[in-house]
CSV table of C-alpha atoms in Angstrom, one decimal:
chain,number,residue,atom,x,y,z
A,1,MET,CA,-11.6,162.6,177.3
A,2,ASP,CA,-9.0,165.4,176.2
A,3,THR,CA,-5.8,163.3,176.0
A,4,LYS,CA,-3.6,165.7,174.6
A,5,SER,CA,-4.2,168.2,177.5
A,6,GLU,CA,-3.5,165.1,179.9
A,7,SER,CA,-0.5,164.0,178.1
A,8,LYS,CA,1.3,167.5,178.6
A,9,THR,CA,1.5,166.8,182.6
A,10,THR,CA,1.5,163.3,182.7
A,11,PRO,CA,4.7,161.8,184.6
A,12,ALA,CA,6.6,159.3,182.5
A,13,SER,CA,7.2,156.7,185.1
A,14,VAL,CA,5.7,155.3,188.2
A,15,MET,CA,8.9,156.7,190.1
A,16,ASP,CA,7.2,160.2,189.6
A,17,VAL,CA,3.8,159.5,190.9
A,18,ARG,CA,2.0,159.1,194.2
A,19,VAL,CA,-1.4,157.5,193.4
A,20,ILE,CA,-1.9,154.7,191.5
A,21,LEU,CA,-5.4,153.1,190.6
A,22,GLU,CA,-5.2,149.4,190.2
A,23,ALA,CA,-7.7,148.1,187.3
A,24,CYS,CA,-8.1,144.3,187.2
A,25,PRO,CA,-9.0,142.5,184.3
A,26,PRO,CA,-12.5,141.6,184.4
A,27,PRO,CA,-14.0,137.8,183.5
A,28,LEU,CA,-14.8,137.4,179.8
A,29,ALA,CA,-18.5,136.7,181.0
A,30,ASP,CA,-18.5,140.2,182.4
A,31,ARG,CA,-16.5,142.2,179.9
A,32,ASP,CA,-19.0,144.3,178.6
A,33,LYS,CA,-20.3,145.4,181.7
A,34,ALA,CA,-17.0,146.0,183.2
A,35,TYR,CA,-15.9,147.8,180.6
A,36,ALA,CA,-18.9,150.1,180.6
A,37,VAL,CA,-18.5,151.2,184.4
A,38,LEU,CA,-14.9,151.5,183.7
A,39,ARG,CA,-15.4,153.9,180.8
A,40,GLN,CA,-17.4,155.9,183.3
A,41,SER,CA,-15.0,156.0,186.2
A,42,PHE,CA,-12.2,157.1,184.1
A,43,ALA,CA,-14.7,159.9,182.8
A,44,CYS,CA,-15.7,161.1,186.1
A,45,TYR,CA,-12.4,160.6,188.2
A,46,ASN,CA,-8.8,161.9,187.2
A,47,SER,CA,-7.0,163.1,190.1
A,48,PHE,CA,-5.2,159.8,190.3
A,49,HIS,CA,-1.9,159.6,188.6
A,50,ALA,CA,-1.2,156.3,187.1
A,51,VAL,CA,-2.9,152.8,186.4
A,52,SER,CA,-1.7,149.4,187.3
A,53,ILE,CA,-3.0,145.9,186.2
A,54,PRO,CA,-2.5,142.9,188.6
A,55,ASP,CA,-1.6,139.4,187.0
A,56,LEU,CA,-4.9,137.5,188.5
A,57,GLN,CA,-3.8,133.8,189.2
A,58,ASP,CA,-7.4,132.5,189.6
A,59,ALA,CA,-6.7,128.5,189.6
A,60,GLY,CA,-3.3,129.0,191.6
A,61,GLU,CA,-4.1,131.7,194.0
A,62,PHE,CA,-7.9,131.7,194.4
A,63,GLN,CA,-8.4,128.2,193.5
A,64,ARG,CA,-11.2,128.9,191.0
A,65,GLU,CA,-11.6,128.5,187.2
A,66,ARG,CA,-12.5,131.8,185.5
A,67,ALA,CA,-11.9,133.1,182.2
A,68,ARG,CA,-10.4,136.4,182.2
A,69,VAL,CA,-9.7,139.3,179.9
A,70,PRO,CA,-6.0,138.5,179.1
A,71,ASN,CA,-3.7,141.1,180.4
A,72,GLU,CA,-2.3,142.6,177.3
A,73,GLU,CA,-5.5,142.9,176.0
A,74,PHE,CA,-6.7,144.8,179.0
A,75,ALA,CA,-3.8,146.8,178.7
A,76,ARG,CA,-4.3,147.8,175.4
A,77,TRP,CA,-8.1,148.7,176.0
A,78,LEU,CA,-6.8,151.0,179.0
A,79,ARG,CA,-4.3,152.5,176.8
A,80,GLU,CA,-7.3,154.0,175.0
A,81,LEU,CA,-8.9,155.3,177.8
A,82,THR,CA,-6.1,157.0,179.2
A,83,GLU,CA,-2.4,158.3,178.7
A,84,LYS,CA,-1.8,158.1,182.4
A,85,PRO,CA,1.7,156.0,183.3
A,86,LEU,CA,0.9,152.0,183.0
A,87,SER,CA,2.5,149.4,184.8
A,88,LEU,CA,1.9,145.7,184.9
A,89,TYR,CA,2.2,143.1,187.3
A,90,LYS,CA,3.6,139.4,186.6
A,91,VAL,CA,3.9,136.4,188.3
A,92,VAL,CA,7.1,134.7,187.0
A,93,VAL,CA,7.0,131.6,188.5
A,94,GLY,CA,4.9,130.4,185.9
A,95,CYS,CA,7.0,131.4,183.2
A,96,SER,CA,9.8,130.2,181.4
A,97,ARG,CA,12.5,132.4,180.1
A,98,ALA,CA,10.8,132.8,176.3
A,99,ASP,CA,7.5,133.6,178.0
A,100,MET,CA,9.0,136.3,179.7
A,101,GLU,CA,10.6,137.7,176.8
A,102,ASP,CA,7.5,137.6,174.7
A,103,TRP,CA,5.5,139.3,177.4
A,104,LEU,CA,8.1,141.8,178.0
A,105,SER,CA,8.2,142.5,174.0
A,106,HIS,CA,4.3,142.8,174.1
A,107,THR,CA,4.5,145.4,177.3
A,108,ALA,CA,7.0,147.5,175.5
A,109,ALA,CA,4.8,147.8,172.3
A,110,ILE,CA,1.8,149.6,174.7
A,111,GLY,CA,4.3,151.9,175.8
A,112,CYS,CA,4.8,150.3,179.5
A,113,ARG,CA,8.4,150.4,180.7
A,114,ASP,CA,7.1,150.0,184.8
A,115,ILE,CA,6.6,146.5,186.0
A,116,PHE,CA,5.8,144.7,189.1
A,117,ILE,CA,7.6,141.3,189.4
A,118,VAL,CA,5.7,138.7,191.3
A,119,GLY,CA,7.3,135.5,192.8
A,120,GLY,CA,5.5,132.6,194.1
A,121,ASP,CA,3.1,132.9,196.9
A,122,SER,CA,3.8,129.6,198.9
A,123,SER,CA,7.1,127.9,199.0
A,124,SER,CA,5.3,124.7,199.7
A,125,LYS,CA,3.6,124.7,196.1
A,126,PRO,CA,4.9,122.8,193.3
A,127,TYR,CA,6.0,125.6,190.1
A,128,ARG,CA,6.9,124.7,186.6
A,129,PRO,CA,10.5,123.5,186.7
A,130,ASP,CA,11.7,126.1,184.0
A,131,GLY,CA,10.1,129.0,185.9
A,132,LEU,CA,11.8,132.0,186.7
A,133,SER,CA,12.6,133.3,190.0
A,134,VAL,CA,12.1,137.3,190.8
A,135,GLY,CA,15.8,137.6,190.3
A,136,GLU,CA,15.9,136.1,186.9
A,137,ALA,CA,12.9,137.9,185.8
A,138,ALA,CA,14.4,141.5,187.0
A,139,LYS,CA,17.3,140.7,185.1
A,140,LEU,CA,15.9,139.9,182.0
A,141,ALA,CA,13.2,143.0,182.2
A,142,ALA,CA,16.3,145.2,183.1
A,143,GLU,CA,18.5,144.4,180.4
A,144,ARG,CA,15.8,145.6,178.2
A,145,GLY,CA,15.0,148.6,179.8
A,146,PHE,CA,12.2,147.9,182.3
A,147,ASN,CA,11.9,149.5,185.7
A,148,CYS,CA,11.1,146.8,188.1
A,149,GLY,CA,9.1,146.7,191.4
A,150,GLY,CA,8.2,143.8,193.8
A,151,ILE,CA,5.4,143.2,196.6
A,152,ILE,CA,6.1,143.9,200.2
A,153,ILE,CA,3.9,141.8,202.6
A,154,PRO,CA,4.6,143.2,206.0
A,155,THR,CA,3.2,140.3,208.2
A,156,ARG,CA,5.2,137.9,206.3
A,157,ARG,CA,7.9,135.9,208.2
A,158,LYS,CA,10.1,133.1,207.5
A,159,GLN,CA,11.0,131.7,210.9
A,160,PHE,CA,8.8,131.7,214.2
A,161,VAL,CA,11.5,133.6,216.7
A,162,ALA,CA,11.4,136.4,219.1
A,163,ARG,CA,11.8,139.2,216.7
A,164,PRO,CA,9.3,141.4,215.0
A,165,ALA,CA,8.2,139.7,211.6
A,166,SER,CA,8.7,143.2,209.7
A,167,GLU,CA,12.3,142.1,210.1
A,168,ASP,CA,12.0,139.0,208.1
A,169,GLU,CA,10.4,140.9,205.1
A,170,VAL,CA,12.9,143.8,205.4
A,171,ASP,CA,15.5,141.2,204.8
A,172,ARG,CA,13.5,140.2,201.4
A,173,VAL,CA,13.3,143.9,200.5
A,174,ILE,CA,16.8,144.6,200.9
A,175,GLY,CA,17.8,141.7,199.4
A,176,LYS,CA,15.6,142.7,196.1
A,177,ILE,CA,17.2,145.8,196.3
A,178,ASN,CA,20.5,145.0,196.4
A,179,HIS,CA,20.8,142.1,194.3
A,180,ASN,CA,17.8,142.3,191.8
A,181,GLY,CA,17.7,146.0,190.9
A,182,ILE,CA,14.2,146.6,192.3
A,183,ARG,CA,13.5,150.3,192.9
A,184,PHE,CA,10.0,150.5,193.7
A,185,PHE,CA,7.4,148.2,195.9
A,186,SER,CA,3.6,147.9,196.5
A,187,THR,CA,2.3,146.3,199.5
A,188,GLN,CA,-0.4,143.3,200.6
A,189,ILE,CA,-3.6,145.4,201.4
A,190,LEU,CA,-3.2,147.5,204.7
A,191,TYR,CA,-6.0,147.7,207.4
A,192,GLU,CA,-4.3,149.0,209.8
A,193,SER,CA,-0.7,150.8,210.1
A,194,GLU,CA,1.4,149.1,213.0
A,195,TRP,CA,3.2,146.6,210.7
A,196,MET,CA,4.3,149.0,208.1
A,197,CYS,CA,5.0,151.3,210.6
A,198,SER,CA,7.6,148.6,211.7
A,199,LEU,CA,9.1,147.9,208.6
A,200,LEU,CA,9.4,151.5,207.3
A,201,LEU,CA,11.3,152.0,210.6
A,202,ASP,CA,13.6,149.2,210.0
A,203,LEU,CA,14.4,150.2,206.1
A,204,VAL,CA,15.3,153.7,207.7
A,205,ARG,CA,17.7,152.1,210.1
A,206,ARG,CA,19.3,149.7,207.6
A,207,LEU,CA,19.5,151.6,204.3
A,208,ASP,CA,21.1,155.2,203.5
A,209,ARG,CA,18.6,157.7,202.5
A,210,ASN,CA,19.5,157.5,198.8
A,211,GLU,CA,18.8,153.6,198.9
A,212,LEU,CA,15.5,153.7,200.3
A,213,PRO,CA,12.7,152.6,197.6
A,214,LYS,CA,9.5,154.1,196.5
A,215,ILE,CA,6.8,152.3,198.3
A,216,PHE,CA,3.0,152.4,197.5
A,217,LEU,CA,0.6,151.5,200.2
A,218,THR,CA,-2.2,149.3,199.0
A,219,PHE,CA,-5.9,150.3,200.0
A,220,SER,CA,-8.9,148.6,199.0
A,221,PRO,CA,-12.4,149.8,200.4
A,222,PHE,CA,-14.8,147.1,201.4
A,223,VAL,CA,-18.6,147.9,200.4
A,224,VAL,CA,-20.2,144.4,201.4
A,225,PRO,CA,-19.3,141.8,204.3
A,226,GLU,CA,-18.4,139.3,201.5
A,227,ASP,CA,-15.5,141.4,201.0
A,228,ILE,CA,-14.1,141.2,204.5
A,229,HIS,CA,-14.2,137.6,204.2
A,230,PHE,CA,-12.6,137.3,200.5
A,231,ALA,CA,-9.6,139.8,201.7
A,232,LYS,CA,-9.0,137.7,205.2
A,233,LYS,CA,-9.4,134.1,203.9
A,234,THR,CA,-8.1,134.3,200.3
A,235,LEU,CA,-5.8,137.3,200.2
A,236,GLY,CA,-4.2,136.9,203.7
A,237,VAL,CA,-5.0,140.5,204.7
A,238,PHE,CA,-4.9,141.4,208.0
A,239,ILE,CA,-7.6,143.2,209.6
A,240,PRO,CA,-7.9,144.0,213.4
A,241,GLY,CA,-10.7,142.8,215.1
A,242,ASP,CA,-12.3,146.3,216.0
A,243,VAL,CA,-11.9,147.8,212.4
A,244,GLU,CA,-13.9,144.8,211.3
A,245,ARG,CA,-16.8,145.3,213.6
A,246,THR,CA,-16.8,148.9,213.1
A,247,LEU,CA,-17.2,148.2,209.1
A,248,LYS,CA,-19.8,145.5,209.7
A,249,GLY,CA,-21.6,147.8,212.3
A,250,ALA,CA,-21.6,151.0,209.8
A,251,ARG,CA,-24.8,152.2,207.9
A,252,SER,CA,-22.4,152.5,205.2
A,253,MET,CA,-19.7,150.0,205.1
A,254,ARG,CA,-18.0,151.9,202.0
A,255,GLU,CA,-18.2,155.4,203.6
A,256,ALA,CA,-16.5,153.7,207.0
A,257,SER,CA,-14.1,151.7,204.8
A,258,ILE,CA,-12.8,154.7,203.0
A,259,SER,CA,-12.5,156.8,206.2
A,260,THR,CA,-10.5,154.0,207.9
A,261,LEU,CA,-8.1,153.8,205.4
A,262,ILE,CA,-7.6,157.4,204.9
A,263,GLY,CA,-6.7,157.2,208.7
A,264,ALA,CA,-4.4,154.4,208.1
A,265,TRP,CA,-2.6,156.5,205.3
A,266,GLU,CA,-2.4,159.7,207.7
A,267,ARG,CA,-0.9,157.3,210.7
A,268,LEU,CA,1.6,156.0,208.3
A,269,SER,CA,2.5,159.0,206.5
A,270,SER,CA,2.9,161.0,209.7
A,271,PHE,CA,5.1,158.3,211.2
A,272,ALA,CA,7.2,158.2,208.2
A,273,GLY,CA,8.0,162.0,208.5
A,274,GLN,CA,8.8,161.7,211.9
A,275,ILE,CA,11.4,158.9,211.1
A,276,GLY,CA,12.9,160.5,208.3
A,277,PHE,CA,11.2,158.7,205.3
A,278,PRO,CA,11.3,160.7,202.3
A,279,ALA,CA,7.4,162.1,201.5
A,280,ASP,CA,8.3,161.5,198.0
A,281,ARG,CA,8.8,158.0,198.3
A,282,LEU,CA,5.8,157.0,199.7
A,283,GLY,CA,2.7,156.7,197.8
A,284,VAL,CA,-0.5,154.8,197.5
A,285,ASN,CA,-2.2,152.1,195.1
A,286,VAL,CA,-6.0,151.9,195.4
A,287,GLU,CA,-7.3,148.4,194.1
A,288,TYR,CA,-10.8,146.9,194.0
A,289,LEU,CA,-11.8,143.6,194.8
A,290,ASP,CA,-14.7,142.5,192.4
A,291,SER,CA,-14.6,144.0,188.8
A,292,ARG,CA,-18.3,143.0,188.5
A,293,ASN,CA,-19.3,145.2,191.1
A,294,PRO,CA,-19.9,148.5,189.9
A,295,ARG,CA,-20.0,149.8,193.9
A,296,SER,CA,-16.6,148.1,194.3
A,297,VAL,CA,-15.2,149.6,191.3
A,298,ASP,CA,-16.6,153.0,192.0
A,299,ALA,CA,-15.5,153.1,195.6
A,300,SER,CA,-11.9,152.3,194.6
A,301,PHE,CA,-12.3,155.2,192.2
A,302,GLU,CA,-13.5,157.6,194.4
A,303,LEU,CA,-10.8,156.6,197.1
A,304,ALA,CA,-8.2,157.4,194.6
A,305,GLU,CA,-9.4,160.6,193.5
A,306,GLU,CA,-9.5,161.7,197.2
A,307,PHE,CA,-5.9,160.6,197.8
A,308,GLY,CA,-5.4,162.6,194.4
A,309,ARG,CA,-6.7,165.7,196.3
A,310,ILE,CA,-5.0,165.0,199.3
A,311,PHE,CA,-1.3,165.0,197.7
A,312,ARG,CA,-2.2,167.9,195.5
A,313,LYS,CA,-3.2,169.9,198.8
A,314,ALA,CA,0.0,168.8,200.5
A,315,THR,CA,1.8,169.9,197.4
A,316,SER,CA,0.4,173.4,197.0
A,317,ALA,CA,0.3,174.2,200.8
């Protein structure tokens, strides 16, 4: 790869990009195979703008034990493949202040200044007593010059009352913007547009234009029925019944999934334009569910590549 030519046009921050490819640290047992697949994918696809790395919590989030390539090691390896902007996720409820400071030092050393700070996935789970809150972690990171992002889950709600669930999540988002200095967000995986449209409308109604954050809508193509089950049961992704039936009945789930996700983007971006949400503050984050399945990885790179073309065409129009 000609990294010199890439660096001339590479934006400095995720705030400057529209398409992020989320690459997952593979299990140690599958490292060589996963790295080979990623090398090929990065060589073949180059229209996306940045790369992010999630902080997978196998034991806590997925209730499984799996030795995985450490995030910092994976990030250093990816840095050798590409000079695109790199952002890392960090689940902070399992971090003490000292842990977080050490992680920030390693993150800065690989040239990463953009981080997504993730809190606990359930208020009923016990976390370490010295674990950080999102606000504490964001303050610590900002003091060291990092740009901080967060997570949006459009269907999440804190109380069951007669009001849209999006209002509960908007309260969280605005709180993170106003009190924690969060500048950008990625969403939970989306397979429909209605929930997110409601949330965008609430944000436009409650914030001034210059206060609106950068939001990366997360999409992940499915390639096998097991992907749907994992997304719904383990990740809590909302997949409408008609969409699920269409995907399962398609001759190619991969092609049907990519088409569905591009359609969801078109509806969301069109609605965002109609309500006045700035176009340059809406992007996409594409992730794959199974780093051990080359078809899953390739489908996500293909989708990220297609989004890159979509944005390039829109910019040149």
